[in-house]
Coordinates of C-alpha atoms in Angstrom, one line a residue:
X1 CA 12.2 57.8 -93.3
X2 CA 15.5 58.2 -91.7
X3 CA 15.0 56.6 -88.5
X4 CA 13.7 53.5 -90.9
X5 CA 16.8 53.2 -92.9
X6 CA 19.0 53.4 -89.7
X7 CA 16.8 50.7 -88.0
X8 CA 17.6 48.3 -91.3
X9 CA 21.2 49.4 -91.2
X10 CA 21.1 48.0 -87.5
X11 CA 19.9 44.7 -88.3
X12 CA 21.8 44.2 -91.0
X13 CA 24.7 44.8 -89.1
X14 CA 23.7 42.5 -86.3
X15 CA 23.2 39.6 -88.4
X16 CA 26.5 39.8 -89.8
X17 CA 27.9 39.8 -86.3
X18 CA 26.1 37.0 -85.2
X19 CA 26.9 34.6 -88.3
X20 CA 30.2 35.8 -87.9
X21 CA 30.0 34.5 -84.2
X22 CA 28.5 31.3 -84.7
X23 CA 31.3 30.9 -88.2
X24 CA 34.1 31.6 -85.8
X25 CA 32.5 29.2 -82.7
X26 CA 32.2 26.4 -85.6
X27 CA 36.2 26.9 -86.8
X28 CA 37.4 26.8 -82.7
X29 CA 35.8 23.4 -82.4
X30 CA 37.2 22.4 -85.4
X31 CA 41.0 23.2 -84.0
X32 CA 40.3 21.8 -81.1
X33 CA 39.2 18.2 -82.8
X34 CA 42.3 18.4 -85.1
X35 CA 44.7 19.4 -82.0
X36 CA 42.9 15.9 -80.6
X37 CA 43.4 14.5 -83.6
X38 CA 47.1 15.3 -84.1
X39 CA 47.6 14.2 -80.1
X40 CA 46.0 10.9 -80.7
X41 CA 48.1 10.2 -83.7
X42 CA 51.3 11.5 -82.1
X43 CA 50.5 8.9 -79.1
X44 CA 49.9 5.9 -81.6
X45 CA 53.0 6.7 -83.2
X46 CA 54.9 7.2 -79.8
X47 CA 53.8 3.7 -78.7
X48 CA 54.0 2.2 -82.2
X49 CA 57.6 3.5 -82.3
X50 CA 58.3 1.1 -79.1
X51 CA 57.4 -2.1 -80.5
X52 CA 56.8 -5.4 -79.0
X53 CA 60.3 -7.0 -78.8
X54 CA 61.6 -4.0 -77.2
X55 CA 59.1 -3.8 -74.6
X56 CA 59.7 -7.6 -73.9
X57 CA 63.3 -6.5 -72.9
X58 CA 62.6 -3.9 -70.7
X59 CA 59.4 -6.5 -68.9
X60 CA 62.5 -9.0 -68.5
X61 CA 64.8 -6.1 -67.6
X62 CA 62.6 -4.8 -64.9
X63 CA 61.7 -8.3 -63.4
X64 CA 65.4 -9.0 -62.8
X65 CA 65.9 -5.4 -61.3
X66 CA 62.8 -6.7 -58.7
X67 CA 60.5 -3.7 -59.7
X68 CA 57.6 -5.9 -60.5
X69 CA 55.0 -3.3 -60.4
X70 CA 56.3 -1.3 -63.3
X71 CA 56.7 -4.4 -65.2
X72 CA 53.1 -5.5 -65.1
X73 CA 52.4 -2.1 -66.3
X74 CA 54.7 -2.5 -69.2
X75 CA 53.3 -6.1 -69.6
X76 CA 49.6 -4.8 -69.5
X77 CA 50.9 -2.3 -72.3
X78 CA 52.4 -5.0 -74.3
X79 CA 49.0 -7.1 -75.0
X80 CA 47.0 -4.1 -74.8
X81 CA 49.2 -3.1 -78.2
X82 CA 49.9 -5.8 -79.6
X83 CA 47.8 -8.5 -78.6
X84 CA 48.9 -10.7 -81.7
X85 CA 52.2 -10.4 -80.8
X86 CA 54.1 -13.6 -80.1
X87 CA 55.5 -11.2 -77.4
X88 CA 52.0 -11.2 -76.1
X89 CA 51.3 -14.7 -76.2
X90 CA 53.9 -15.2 -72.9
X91 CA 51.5 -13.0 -70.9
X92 CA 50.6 -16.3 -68.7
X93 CA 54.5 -17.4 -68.4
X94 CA 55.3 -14.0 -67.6
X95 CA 52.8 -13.2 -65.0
X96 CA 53.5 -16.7 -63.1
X97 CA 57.2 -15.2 -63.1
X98 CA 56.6 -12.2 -61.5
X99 CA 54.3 -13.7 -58.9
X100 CA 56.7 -16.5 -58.1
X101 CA 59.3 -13.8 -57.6
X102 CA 57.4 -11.2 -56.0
X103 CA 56.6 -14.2 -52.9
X104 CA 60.4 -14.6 -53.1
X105 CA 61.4 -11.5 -52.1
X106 CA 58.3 -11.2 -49.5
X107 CA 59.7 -13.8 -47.8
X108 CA 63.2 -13.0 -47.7
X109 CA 61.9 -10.0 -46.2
X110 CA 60.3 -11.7 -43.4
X111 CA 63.2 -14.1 -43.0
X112 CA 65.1 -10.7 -42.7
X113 CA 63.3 -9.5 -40.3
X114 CA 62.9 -12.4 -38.1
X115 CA 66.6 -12.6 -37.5
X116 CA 65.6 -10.4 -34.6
X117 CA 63.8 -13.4 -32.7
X118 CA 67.5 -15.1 -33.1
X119 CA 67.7 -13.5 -29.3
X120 CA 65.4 -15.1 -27.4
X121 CA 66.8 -18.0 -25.9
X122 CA 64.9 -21.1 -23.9
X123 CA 63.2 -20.4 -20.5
X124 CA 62.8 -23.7 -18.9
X125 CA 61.8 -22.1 -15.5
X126 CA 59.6 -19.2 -15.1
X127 CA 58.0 -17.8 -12.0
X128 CA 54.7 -15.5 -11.6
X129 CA 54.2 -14.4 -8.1
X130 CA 54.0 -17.9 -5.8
X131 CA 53.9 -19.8 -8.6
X132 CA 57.0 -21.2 -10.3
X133 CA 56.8 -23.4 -12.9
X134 CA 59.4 -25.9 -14.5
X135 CA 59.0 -27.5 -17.9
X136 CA 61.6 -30.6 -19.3
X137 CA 61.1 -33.8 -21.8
X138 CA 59.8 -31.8 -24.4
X139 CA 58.9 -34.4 -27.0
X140 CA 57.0 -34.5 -30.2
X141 CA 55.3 -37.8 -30.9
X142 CA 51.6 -39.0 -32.7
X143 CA 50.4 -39.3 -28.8
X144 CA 50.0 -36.9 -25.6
X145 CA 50.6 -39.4 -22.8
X146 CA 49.3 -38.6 -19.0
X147 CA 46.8 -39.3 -16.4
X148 CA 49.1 -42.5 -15.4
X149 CA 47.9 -44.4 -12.4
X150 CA 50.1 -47.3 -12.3
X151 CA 48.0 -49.4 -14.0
X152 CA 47.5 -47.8 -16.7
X153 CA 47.5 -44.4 -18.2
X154 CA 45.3 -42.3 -20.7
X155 CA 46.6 -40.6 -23.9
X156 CA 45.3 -38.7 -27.1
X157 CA 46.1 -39.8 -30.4
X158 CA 47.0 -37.1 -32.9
X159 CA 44.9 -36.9 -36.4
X160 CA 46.5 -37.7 -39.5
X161 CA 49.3 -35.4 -40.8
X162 CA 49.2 -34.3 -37.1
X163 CA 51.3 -34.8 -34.1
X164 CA 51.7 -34.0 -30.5
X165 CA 54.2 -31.5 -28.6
X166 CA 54.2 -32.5 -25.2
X167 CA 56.3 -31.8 -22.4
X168 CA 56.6 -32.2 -17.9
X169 CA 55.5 -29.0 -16.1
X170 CA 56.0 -29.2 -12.1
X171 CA 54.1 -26.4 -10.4
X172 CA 55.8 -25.5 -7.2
X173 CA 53.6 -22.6 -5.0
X174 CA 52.9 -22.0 -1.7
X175 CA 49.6 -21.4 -2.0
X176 CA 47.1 -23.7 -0.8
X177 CA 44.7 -23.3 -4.3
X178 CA 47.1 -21.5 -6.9
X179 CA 46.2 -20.2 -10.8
X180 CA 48.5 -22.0 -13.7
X181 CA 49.7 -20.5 -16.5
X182 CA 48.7 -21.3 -20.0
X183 CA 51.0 -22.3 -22.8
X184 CA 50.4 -21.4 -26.7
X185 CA 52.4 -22.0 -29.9
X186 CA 53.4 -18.7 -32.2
X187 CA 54.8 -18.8 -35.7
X188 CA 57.7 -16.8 -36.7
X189 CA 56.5 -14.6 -39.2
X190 CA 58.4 -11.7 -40.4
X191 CA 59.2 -9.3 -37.0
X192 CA 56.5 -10.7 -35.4
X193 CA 55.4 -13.8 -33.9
X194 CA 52.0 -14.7 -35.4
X195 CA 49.7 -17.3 -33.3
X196 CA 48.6 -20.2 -34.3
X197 CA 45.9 -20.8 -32.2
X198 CA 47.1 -23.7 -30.5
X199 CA 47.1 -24.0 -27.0
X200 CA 48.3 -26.4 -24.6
X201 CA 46.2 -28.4 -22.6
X202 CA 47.2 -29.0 -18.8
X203 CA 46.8 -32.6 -17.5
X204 CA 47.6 -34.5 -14.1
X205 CA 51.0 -36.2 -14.6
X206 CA 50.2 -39.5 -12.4
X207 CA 47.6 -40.6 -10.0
X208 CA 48.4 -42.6 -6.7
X209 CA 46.4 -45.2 -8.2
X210 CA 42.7 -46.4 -10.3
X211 CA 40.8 -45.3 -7.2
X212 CA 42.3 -41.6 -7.0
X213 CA 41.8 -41.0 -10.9
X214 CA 38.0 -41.9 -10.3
X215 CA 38.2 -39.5 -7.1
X216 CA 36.9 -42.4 -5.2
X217 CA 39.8 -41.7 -2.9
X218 CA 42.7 -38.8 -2.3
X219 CA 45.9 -38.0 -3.9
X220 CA 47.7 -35.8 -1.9
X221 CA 50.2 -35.7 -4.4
X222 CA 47.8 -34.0 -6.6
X223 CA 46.8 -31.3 -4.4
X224 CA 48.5 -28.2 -3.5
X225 CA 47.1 -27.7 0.3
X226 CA 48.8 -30.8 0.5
X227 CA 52.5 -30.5 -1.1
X228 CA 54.0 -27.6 -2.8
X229 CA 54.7 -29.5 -5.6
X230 CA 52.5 -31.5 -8.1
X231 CA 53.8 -32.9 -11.8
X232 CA 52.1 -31.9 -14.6
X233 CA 51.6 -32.6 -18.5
X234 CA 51.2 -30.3 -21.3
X235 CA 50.3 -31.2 -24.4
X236 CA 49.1 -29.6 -27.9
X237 CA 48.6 -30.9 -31.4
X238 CA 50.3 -29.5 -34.3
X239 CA 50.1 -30.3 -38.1
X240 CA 53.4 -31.8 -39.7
X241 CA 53.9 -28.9 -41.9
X242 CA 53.5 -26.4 -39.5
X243 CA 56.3 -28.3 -37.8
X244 CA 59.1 -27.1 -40.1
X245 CA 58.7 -23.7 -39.7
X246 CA 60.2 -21.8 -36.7
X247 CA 57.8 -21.4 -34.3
X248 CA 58.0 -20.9 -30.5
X249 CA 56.7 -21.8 -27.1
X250 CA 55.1 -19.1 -25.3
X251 CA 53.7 -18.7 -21.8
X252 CA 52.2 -15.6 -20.6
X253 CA 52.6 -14.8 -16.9
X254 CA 49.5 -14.9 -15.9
X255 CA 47.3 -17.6 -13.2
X256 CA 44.6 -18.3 -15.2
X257 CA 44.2 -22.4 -15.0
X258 CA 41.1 -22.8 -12.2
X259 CA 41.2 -26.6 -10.0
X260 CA 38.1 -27.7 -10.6
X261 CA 35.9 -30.4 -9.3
X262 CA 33.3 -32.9 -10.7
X263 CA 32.4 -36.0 -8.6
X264 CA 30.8 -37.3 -12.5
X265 CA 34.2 -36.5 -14.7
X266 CA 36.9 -38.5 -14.9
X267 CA 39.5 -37.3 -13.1
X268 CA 37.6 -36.1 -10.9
X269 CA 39.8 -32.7 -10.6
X270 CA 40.9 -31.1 -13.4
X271 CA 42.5 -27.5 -14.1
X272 CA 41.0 -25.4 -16.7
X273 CA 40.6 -21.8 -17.9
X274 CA 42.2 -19.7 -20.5
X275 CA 44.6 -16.9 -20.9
X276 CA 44.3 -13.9 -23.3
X277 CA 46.8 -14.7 -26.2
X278 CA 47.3 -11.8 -28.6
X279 CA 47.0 -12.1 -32.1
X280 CA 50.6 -11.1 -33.1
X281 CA 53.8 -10.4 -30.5
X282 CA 56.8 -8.2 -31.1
X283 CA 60.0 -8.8 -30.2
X284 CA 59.8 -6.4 -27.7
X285 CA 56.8 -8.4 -25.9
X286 CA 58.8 -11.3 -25.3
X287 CA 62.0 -10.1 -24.6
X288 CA 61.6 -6.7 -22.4
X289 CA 57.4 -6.9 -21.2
X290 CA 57.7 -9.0 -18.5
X291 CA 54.1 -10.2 -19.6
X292 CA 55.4 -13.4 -22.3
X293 CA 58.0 -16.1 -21.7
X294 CA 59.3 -18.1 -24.4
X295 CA 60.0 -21.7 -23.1
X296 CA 61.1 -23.7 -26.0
X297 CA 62.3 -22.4 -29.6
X298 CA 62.1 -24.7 -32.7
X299 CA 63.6 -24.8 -35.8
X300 CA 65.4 -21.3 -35.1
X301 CA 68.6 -22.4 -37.4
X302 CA 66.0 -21.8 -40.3
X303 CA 66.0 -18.4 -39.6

């Protein structure tokens, strides 16, 4: 009878214990939803207490100070808030603003940084092993003019909002069969030179005559285990509005322009070949390598 009113007692007491656990489980969630509660509220009243004007200023404020990140944030912030706002409804005015300005200043840190090109100087006469080669006349005009024969002469016409940079390269070797060197055209951009993928095309300057440009008969004049000298033109097409910005005229120092012969083709010789440009070159390519030449600068006072 004793062991059965001690075994009761026990229960009892157990119960009690676990309603008194699950009672004080219950009341620590409930804390922890009001302490939410009263975090929420005190954050709504933290961002109501900053209201829309206010956070107009400091957008403004922090555009002008060039910290555009921060006021996108603030700007995000703004609509998120108070999208009703008449603050809010120059979200499209505002963004256009910071974008515009944000370009600004990404190009007056290239400009900055391309003052370092304002080095380089023209190389009209570069040599690479037995071959030297001398450029003049650079011209820009709607045509590339060569192949002349006396008679007549051949040309390409540029397309539309296109135009030609051509100029006279004289290849002087003592080589019987030399490699020519490739031109190509890099834009300034920032501290690097960027290319453009332009590259020059190498033609025959002159012909004796008709007969010699069909390879119906010799020009000496046009072959190097003949003279040590033959006349050259270089040509490349450019698009007006890449034109106005400062770009450059770079040769690598490398043979890479093969004389070839076709009995079918007119001329009948013809160099070709290509050179492996870079995608980007540093200041330090071009002025201390040895491997790039620049041969003509353009619109370098823009810098």
């Amino acid at each position: 009878m004793k062991k059965a009113t001690s075994l009761i007692t026990l229960l009892i007491l157990l119960s009690a214990c676990n309603n008194f656990s699950n009672e004080y489980a219950k009341s620590q969630e409930d804390l922890a939803s009001a302490r939410d509660s009263i975090c929420i509220l005190q954050k709504q009243i933290e961002q109501l207490s900053y209201p829309a004007n206010q956070r107009l200023d400091n957008i403004n404020k922090l555009i002008q100070e060039g910290n555009f990140e921060s006021a996108q944030i603030e700007l995000k912030n703004l609509v998120a808030l108070f999208p009703n706002s008449k603050e809010a409804q120059l979200e499209p005015n505002l963004k256009s603003k910071i974008e515009s300005l944000r370009q600004a200043k990404i190009e007056e840190q290239k400009r900055l940084k391309a003052l370092g090109f304002k080095v380089l100087k023209d190389n009209m006469t570069v040599s690479i092993g037995d071959v030297c080669a001398k450029f003049n006349g650079f011209k820009t005009a709607s045509t590339f003019v060569f192949d002349n024969d006396g008679y007549e002469y051949r040309y390409r016409q540029a397309d539309k909002n296109c135009m030609y940079i051509s100029a006279s390269m004289n290849i002087t070797s003592s080589s019987s069969n030399p490699k020519l060197p490739e031109c190509a055209i890099y834009f300034v951009d920032g501290d690097v030179l960027r290319s453009s993928q332009v590259r020059f095309t190498t033609e025959f300057a002159r012909w004796e005559d008709y007969g010699s440009y069909l390879g119906n008969d010799a020009d000496f004049n046009n072959d190097f285990s003949k003279v040590n000298t033959v006349k050259f033109k270089i040509g490349a097409e450019i698009e007006n509005e890449d034109l106005k910005r400062p770009f450059v005229v770079i040769l690598k120092k490398e043979g890479v322009l093969e004389r070839k012969m076709d009995r079918y083709a007119t001329p009948a010789v013809r160099y070709s070949g290509h050179a492996s440009f870079p995608s980007t070159l540093t200041i330090e390519d071009v002025d201390k390598s040895g491997q790039y030449v620049v041969i003509k600068r353009y619109n370098f006072d823009k810098l």
